[in-house]
Structures are given as structure tokens and as C-alpha cells.
């Protein structure tokens, strides 16, 4: 059987994971902090907040921008279920805008149609590594004072007008085993706003500001040093792995004349 997406794990990843295991510091620690720094630098965002998976990234990002009961969030129906589930977890309503015929991504004209006084945010998805129409969606968000969340779970390294996706609004990445790069399970939030970043950090770890001082209701959605060690090596390989995917895509398209 040919696997649809086999993770590329080499001896370097194995060595780095063993290093963490030998260190004894196997929970969130210095490897996570370094991964956050390197990943956010790669994306071109001020902050990176590593979390336990991509769904957690979406959940925390929505909470951090204040989406709650009774709010509406416009998104695309053509995505993995996690995008809408994260909205439902806030007791808010996912409102589906139609998709574009050529890219299958969220259609800005229909986003406009779906705005109501209850709309709080737009969650666009850069599906299959193809960025949605960022310029048009950003313009709508700015005009209507809506927050933009970019679901980048399938688009690590994808660019829109020369900038990496995840650097425009609040980026939510997944590092699940089938993604462009992996930490086994894992996720990352990228953003440029200091306050939102701080809120995300609190939400991922029981709202803890100092040891046993908890200022808000948070989860345990932390990433471990083991996962981050894997991520640090995978990040180094990301551009190469993306190029390999493109090459295989070119071969398949030529073979099937599509
Ligand atoms: C578009 C999209 N959003 C969100 C997710 C959720 O990520 P995770 O599986 O890491 O929770 C995924 C991946 O499965 C995805 O493809």
C-alpha cells in the first residue's frame, strides 16, 4: 500500500529526541521556547506560541480574541472539521461563506454577504497549501472591525505576495503527522500583537502567570520538549520537503494531464 503522506523522519530527528529524553526535561521547556522563536521568525511573525495540536491553536486563538457565546464567525465549509469545531467550542456559530470555483478557498464576496452585527471574526483556511485571497479578506476585516484568523494547518511555508501565510492575521498551524512538517501531534499560534500572544500563553497552561498563580481559566494544551526537538529539525527541512511535494505534484499532473 502507498501511504498518502509518510512523515520524513531521519536520524537527526531521532538523535534530537533522544537528547531530550536523556536530559530528563521532557515537558514544556527550552526546546519549546527555541522552536517558537525559530518558527515565528520563519513565518515573519513577532510571536509563536506552541500548543498541543492544531485544533488547540484554533480554540485558544478564538478565546484570546474574545469570541464567545452568541457571536458569529464566518468560515469556509470546505475544510477539516476542526475549523468549525473550534468555533462551536466557544458556543458561537460558524457561518459558512461559499468557496471560489478555481481555488476551493473562501470567497470574499460571500464573506461580505454573511456579515451581521453579531459577526466577530473570519477564519480563512489556506487549503492544500493554497493561500486564500488574503488581501480581499483583510480589507473586509479592517472595514468591519473583524479579527482575522488564518487556519494554516495545511500551509507551512506557503506565501501570499511574498509573505508567509500566518503573518497576516493570527496564524494557527498543525504539526500532525501528515502535515508539511510534523512534531507527531502539535500546533503553533503566530501573531504580532503582544497582548493576544500573552493571552494565548496563559490559555494554553491553566492561566498560570507564576507558579500556582492562576489568573484565568485555561487548559493544559502545552507542547513538550520531545515534540519541539522533532519540530526544530523538521523546520530545517521544511522548504526542501515542500519542494519535493511540488515536484511530485508536477509529475502526477503531467501523468494525468490535469
Ligand atoms: C484545515 C485544518 N484545520 C485544523 C486541523 C486540526 O489540526 P490537528 O489535527 O493538529 O488538531 C487540521 C488538521 O488535521 C486541518 O487540516
Short mmCIF file of N, CA, C and O in Angstrom, two decimals, residues 150-221:
data_model
loop_
_atom_site.label_atom_id
_atom_site.label_comp_id
_atom_site.label_asym_id
_atom_site.label_seq_id
_atom_site.Cartn_x
_atom_site.Cartn_y
_atom_site.Cartn_z
N UNK A 150 -6.08 32.91 10.48
CA UNK A 150 -5.69 32.11 9.32
C UNK A 150 -5.47 30.68 9.78
O UNK A 150 -4.58 30.42 10.59
N UNK A 151 -6.28 29.76 9.27
CA UNK A 151 -6.05 28.34 9.55
C UNK A 151 -4.97 27.89 8.56
O UNK A 151 -5.22 27.72 7.37
N UNK A 152 -3.75 27.73 9.08
CA UNK A 152 -2.58 27.40 8.25
C UNK A 152 -2.18 25.95 8.44
O UNK A 152 -1.02 25.58 8.18
N UNK A 153 -3.10 25.12 8.91
CA UNK A 153 -2.77 23.73 9.24
C UNK A 153 -2.18 22.97 8.06
O UNK A 153 -1.45 22.00 8.25
N UNK A 154 -2.52 23.43 6.83
CA UNK A 154 -2.04 22.72 5.64
C UNK A 154 -1.10 23.60 4.80
O UNK A 154 -0.93 23.35 3.60
N UNK A 155 -0.53 24.64 5.39
CA UNK A 155 0.16 25.62 4.55
C UNK A 155 1.45 26.18 5.14
O UNK A 155 1.77 27.35 4.93
N UNK A 156 2.22 25.36 5.82
CA UNK A 156 3.50 25.81 6.38
C UNK A 156 4.43 26.20 5.23
O UNK A 156 4.78 25.34 4.40
N UNK A 157 4.83 27.45 5.18
CA UNK A 157 5.78 27.88 4.14
C UNK A 157 5.11 28.46 2.91
O UNK A 157 5.79 29.04 2.05
N UNK A 158 3.79 28.35 2.80
CA UNK A 158 3.09 28.94 1.64
C UNK A 158 3.16 30.46 1.71
O UNK A 158 3.16 31.04 2.79
N UNK A 159 3.26 31.11 0.54
CA UNK A 159 3.41 32.56 0.52
C UNK A 159 2.28 33.24 -0.24
O UNK A 159 1.75 32.68 -1.20
N UNK A 160 1.95 34.44 0.22
CA UNK A 160 0.98 35.29 -0.48
C UNK A 160 1.66 36.64 -0.66
O UNK A 160 2.09 37.25 0.33
N UNK A 161 1.80 37.08 -1.90
CA UNK A 161 2.52 38.33 -2.20
C UNK A 161 3.87 38.43 -1.49
O UNK A 161 4.20 39.46 -0.89
N UNK A 162 4.61 37.34 -1.50
CA UNK A 162 5.97 37.36 -0.94
C UNK A 162 6.06 37.25 0.56
O UNK A 162 7.15 37.28 1.13
N UNK A 163 4.90 37.14 1.24
CA UNK A 163 4.94 36.97 2.71
C UNK A 163 4.33 35.62 3.09
O UNK A 163 3.38 35.16 2.45
N UNK A 164 4.87 35.02 4.13
CA UNK A 164 4.37 33.70 4.54
C UNK A 164 2.97 33.80 5.14
O UNK A 164 2.67 34.75 5.88
N UNK A 165 2.12 32.83 4.84
CA UNK A 165 0.81 32.80 5.48
C UNK A 165 1.01 32.55 6.97
O UNK A 165 1.97 31.91 7.38
N UNK A 166 0.11 33.13 7.75
CA UNK A 166 0.26 33.05 9.21
C UNK A 166 0.86 34.34 9.75
O UNK A 166 0.92 34.52 10.97
N UNK A 167 1.31 35.23 8.83
CA UNK A 167 1.90 36.50 9.28
C UNK A 167 0.93 37.67 9.08
O UNK A 167 1.24 38.80 9.43
N UNK A 168 -0.25 37.39 8.52
CA UNK A 168 -1.20 38.48 8.22
C UNK A 168 -2.17 38.72 9.38
O UNK A 168 -2.38 39.85 9.81
N UNK A 169 -2.80 37.64 9.83
CA UNK A 169 -3.74 37.74 10.97
C UNK A 169 -3.14 36.97 12.13
O UNK A 169 -1.97 37.13 12.46
N UNK A 170 -3.97 36.10 12.73
CA UNK A 170 -3.44 35.19 13.75
C UNK A 170 -3.35 33.82 13.08
O UNK A 170 -4.36 33.28 12.63
N UNK A 171 -2.14 33.30 12.97
CA UNK A 171 -1.93 32.04 12.26
C UNK A 171 -2.10 30.84 13.20
O UNK A 171 -1.65 30.89 14.35
N UNK A 172 -2.77 29.81 12.72
CA UNK A 172 -2.93 28.57 13.52
C UNK A 172 -2.42 27.40 12.69
O UNK A 172 -2.99 27.08 11.64
N UNK A 173 -1.35 26.79 13.17
CA UNK A 173 -0.70 25.69 12.44
C UNK A 173 -0.92 24.36 13.15
O UNK A 173 -1.05 24.33 14.38
N UNK A 174 -0.92 23.28 12.37
CA UNK A 174 -0.95 21.92 12.92
C UNK A 174 0.36 21.23 12.53
O UNK A 174 0.86 21.43 11.42
N UNK A 175 0.90 20.44 13.43
CA UNK A 175 2.08 19.63 13.10
C UNK A 175 1.75 18.15 13.17
O UNK A 175 2.56 17.33 13.59
N UNK A 176 0.50 17.81 12.83
CA UNK A 176 0.08 16.41 12.78
C UNK A 176 0.96 15.66 11.77
O UNK A 176 1.55 16.26 10.86
N UNK A 177 1.02 14.34 11.93
CA UNK A 177 1.98 13.53 11.16
C UNK A 177 1.88 13.67 9.64
O UNK A 177 2.86 13.46 8.94
N UNK A 178 0.70 14.03 9.12
CA UNK A 178 0.55 14.11 7.66
C UNK A 178 0.81 15.51 7.11
O UNK A 178 0.69 15.75 5.91
N UNK A 179 1.13 16.47 7.98
CA UNK A 179 1.28 17.86 7.52
C UNK A 179 2.65 18.10 6.86
O UNK A 179 3.51 17.23 6.88
N UNK A 180 2.84 19.32 6.35
CA UNK A 180 4.08 19.66 5.64
C UNK A 180 5.31 19.41 6.50
O UNK A 180 6.38 19.10 6.00
N UNK A 181 5.16 19.62 7.80
CA UNK A 181 6.20 19.26 8.77
C UNK A 181 5.50 18.75 10.01
O UNK A 181 4.34 19.11 10.26
N UNK A 182 6.16 17.92 10.79
CA UNK A 182 5.46 17.29 11.93
C UNK A 182 6.24 17.35 13.23
O UNK A 182 7.47 17.42 13.23
N UNK A 183 5.47 17.31 14.32
CA UNK A 183 6.04 17.07 15.65
C UNK A 183 5.32 15.87 16.28
O UNK A 183 5.23 15.77 17.49
N UNK A 184 4.76 15.02 15.49
CA UNK A 184 3.85 13.89 15.80
C UNK A 184 2.46 14.48 15.95
O UNK A 184 1.69 14.49 15.02
N UNK A 185 2.09 14.96 17.12
CA UNK A 185 0.96 15.86 17.31
C UNK A 185 1.59 17.20 17.66
O UNK A 185 2.71 17.25 18.16
N UNK A 186 0.88 18.30 17.46
CA UNK A 186 1.44 19.60 17.83
C UNK A 186 0.79 20.72 17.06
O UNK A 186 0.09 20.48 16.07
N UNK A 187 0.99 21.92 17.54
CA UNK A 187 0.43 23.09 16.86
C UNK A 187 1.16 24.35 17.24
O UNK A 187 1.99 24.34 18.17
N UNK A 188 0.88 25.44 16.53
CA UNK A 188 1.54 26.73 16.83
C UNK A 188 0.60 27.87 16.45
O UNK A 188 -0.09 27.80 15.43
N UNK A 189 0.57 28.88 17.32
CA UNK A 189 -0.15 30.12 17.00
C UNK A 189 0.92 31.17 16.69
O UNK A 189 1.90 31.29 17.43
N UNK A 190 0.72 31.92 15.60
CA UNK A 190 1.65 33.01 15.30
C UNK A 190 0.84 34.31 15.30
O UNK A 190 -0.29 34.33 14.81
N UNK A 191 1.40 35.35 15.88
CA UNK A 191 0.70 36.64 15.85
C UNK A 191 1.68 37.77 16.12
O UNK A 191 2.80 37.55 16.58
N UNK A 192 1.22 38.98 15.83
CA UNK A 192 2.08 40.15 16.01
C UNK A 192 1.68 41.00 17.21
O UNK A 192 2.38 41.93 17.57
N UNK A 193 0.54 40.70 17.81
CA UNK A 193 0.01 41.51 18.91
C UNK A 193 0.49 40.96 20.26
O UNK A 193 0.23 39.79 20.59
N UNK A 194 1.16 41.81 21.05
CA UNK A 194 1.74 41.36 22.32
C UNK A 194 0.67 40.86 23.29
O UNK A 194 0.86 39.86 23.98
N UNK A 195 -0.46 41.58 23.37
CA UNK A 195 -1.50 41.21 24.35
C UNK A 195 -2.15 39.87 23.99
O UNK A 195 -2.41 39.04 24.86
N UNK A 196 -2.43 39.71 22.68
CA UNK A 196 -3.05 38.44 22.25
C UNK A 196 -2.09 37.29 22.50
O UNK A 196 -2.47 36.21 22.98
N UNK A 197 -0.81 37.51 22.21
CA UNK A 197 0.19 36.46 22.44
C UNK A 197 0.23 36.06 23.91
O UNK A 197 0.26 34.87 24.25
N UNK A 198 0.21 37.05 24.78
CA UNK A 198 0.26 36.77 26.22
C UNK A 198 -0.97 35.98 26.66
O UNK A 198 -0.88 35.02 27.43
N UNK A 199 -2.14 36.38 26.12
CA UNK A 199 -3.38 35.67 26.46
C UNK A 199 -3.30 34.21 25.99
O UNK A 199 -3.72 33.30 26.70
N UNK A 200 -2.76 34.00 24.79
CA UNK A 200 -2.63 32.63 24.27
C UNK A 200 -1.73 31.81 25.19
O UNK A 200 -2.02 30.65 25.47
N UNK A 201 -0.63 32.42 25.64
CA UNK A 201 0.30 31.69 26.52
C UNK A 201 -0.39 31.27 27.81
O UNK A 201 -0.20 30.17 28.33
N UNK A 202 -1.22 32.19 28.35
CA UNK A 202 -1.94 31.86 29.58
C UNK A 202 -2.98 30.77 29.34
O UNK A 202 -3.10 29.83 30.12
N UNK A 203 -3.72 30.90 28.23
CA UNK A 203 -4.80 29.93 27.94
C UNK A 203 -4.26 28.51 27.73
O UNK A 203 -4.94 27.55 28.03
N UNK A 204 -3.04 28.39 27.21
CA UNK A 204 -2.52 27.04 26.95
C UNK A 204 -2.07 26.35 28.23
O UNK A 204 -1.83 25.16 28.25
N UNK A 205 -1.93 27.09 29.32
CA UNK A 205 -1.38 26.47 30.53
C UNK A 205 -2.06 26.98 31.80
O UNK A 205 -1.44 27.65 32.63
N UNK A 206 -3.36 26.68 31.90
CA UNK A 206 -4.12 26.93 33.13
C UNK A 206 -4.13 28.39 33.59
O UNK A 206 -4.33 28.65 34.78
N UNK A 207 -3.87 29.32 32.69
CA UNK A 207 -3.89 30.74 33.07
C UNK A 207 -2.86 31.08 34.12
O UNK A 207 -3.02 32.02 34.90
N UNK A 208 -1.74 30.34 34.09
CA UNK A 208 -0.74 30.48 35.16
C UNK A 208 0.29 31.57 34.81
O UNK A 208 1.00 31.45 33.82
N UNK A 209 0.36 32.60 35.65
CA UNK A 209 1.37 33.66 35.41
C UNK A 209 2.67 33.36 36.12
O UNK A 209 3.76 33.67 35.62
N UNK A 210 2.57 32.86 37.32
CA UNK A 210 3.72 32.38 38.08
C UNK A 210 3.32 31.06 38.72
O UNK A 210 2.13 30.73 38.71
N UNK A 211 4.28 30.33 39.25
CA UNK A 211 3.96 29.01 39.80
C UNK A 211 2.77 29.10 40.76
O UNK A 211 2.80 29.85 41.74
N UNK A 212 1.72 28.34 40.43
CA UNK A 212 0.49 28.24 41.23
C UNK A 212 -0.27 29.55 41.38
O UNK A 212 -1.08 29.70 42.29
N UNK A 213 -0.01 30.52 40.48
CA UNK A 213 -0.81 31.76 40.47
C UNK A 213 -1.57 31.79 39.14
O UNK A 213 -0.97 31.99 38.08
N UNK A 214 -2.89 31.56 39.23
CA UNK A 214 -3.69 31.36 38.02
C UNK A 214 -4.68 32.52 37.88
O UNK A 214 -5.51 32.73 38.76
N UNK A 215 -4.58 33.25 36.77
CA UNK A 215 -5.38 34.47 36.64
C UNK A 215 -6.59 34.30 35.72
O UNK A 215 -7.44 35.17 35.67
N UNK A 216 -6.62 33.24 34.95
CA UNK A 216 -7.81 32.98 34.13
C UNK A 216 -7.99 31.49 33.89
O UNK A 216 -7.08 30.70 34.17
N UNK A 217 -9.18 31.15 33.38
CA UNK A 217 -9.49 29.74 33.15
C UNK A 217 -8.78 29.27 31.87
O UNK A 217 -9.11 29.71 30.78
N UNK A 218 -7.80 28.41 32.05
CA UNK A 218 -7.06 27.93 30.88
C UNK A 218 -7.06 26.42 30.82
O UNK A 218 -7.62 25.75 31.68
N UNK A 219 -6.45 25.90 29.75
CA UNK A 219 -6.38 24.45 29.55
C UNK A 219 -4.97 23.98 29.84
O UNK A 219 -4.06 24.78 30.07
N UNK A 220 -4.76 22.65 29.72
CA UNK A 220 -3.40 22.15 29.52
C UNK A 220 -3.33 21.77 28.05
O UNK A 220 -3.78 20.71 27.65
N UNK A 221 -2.80 22.70 27.24
CA UNK A 221 -2.64 22.44 25.81
C UNK A 221 -1.19 22.73 25.42
O UNK A 221 -0.91 23.40 24.43
#
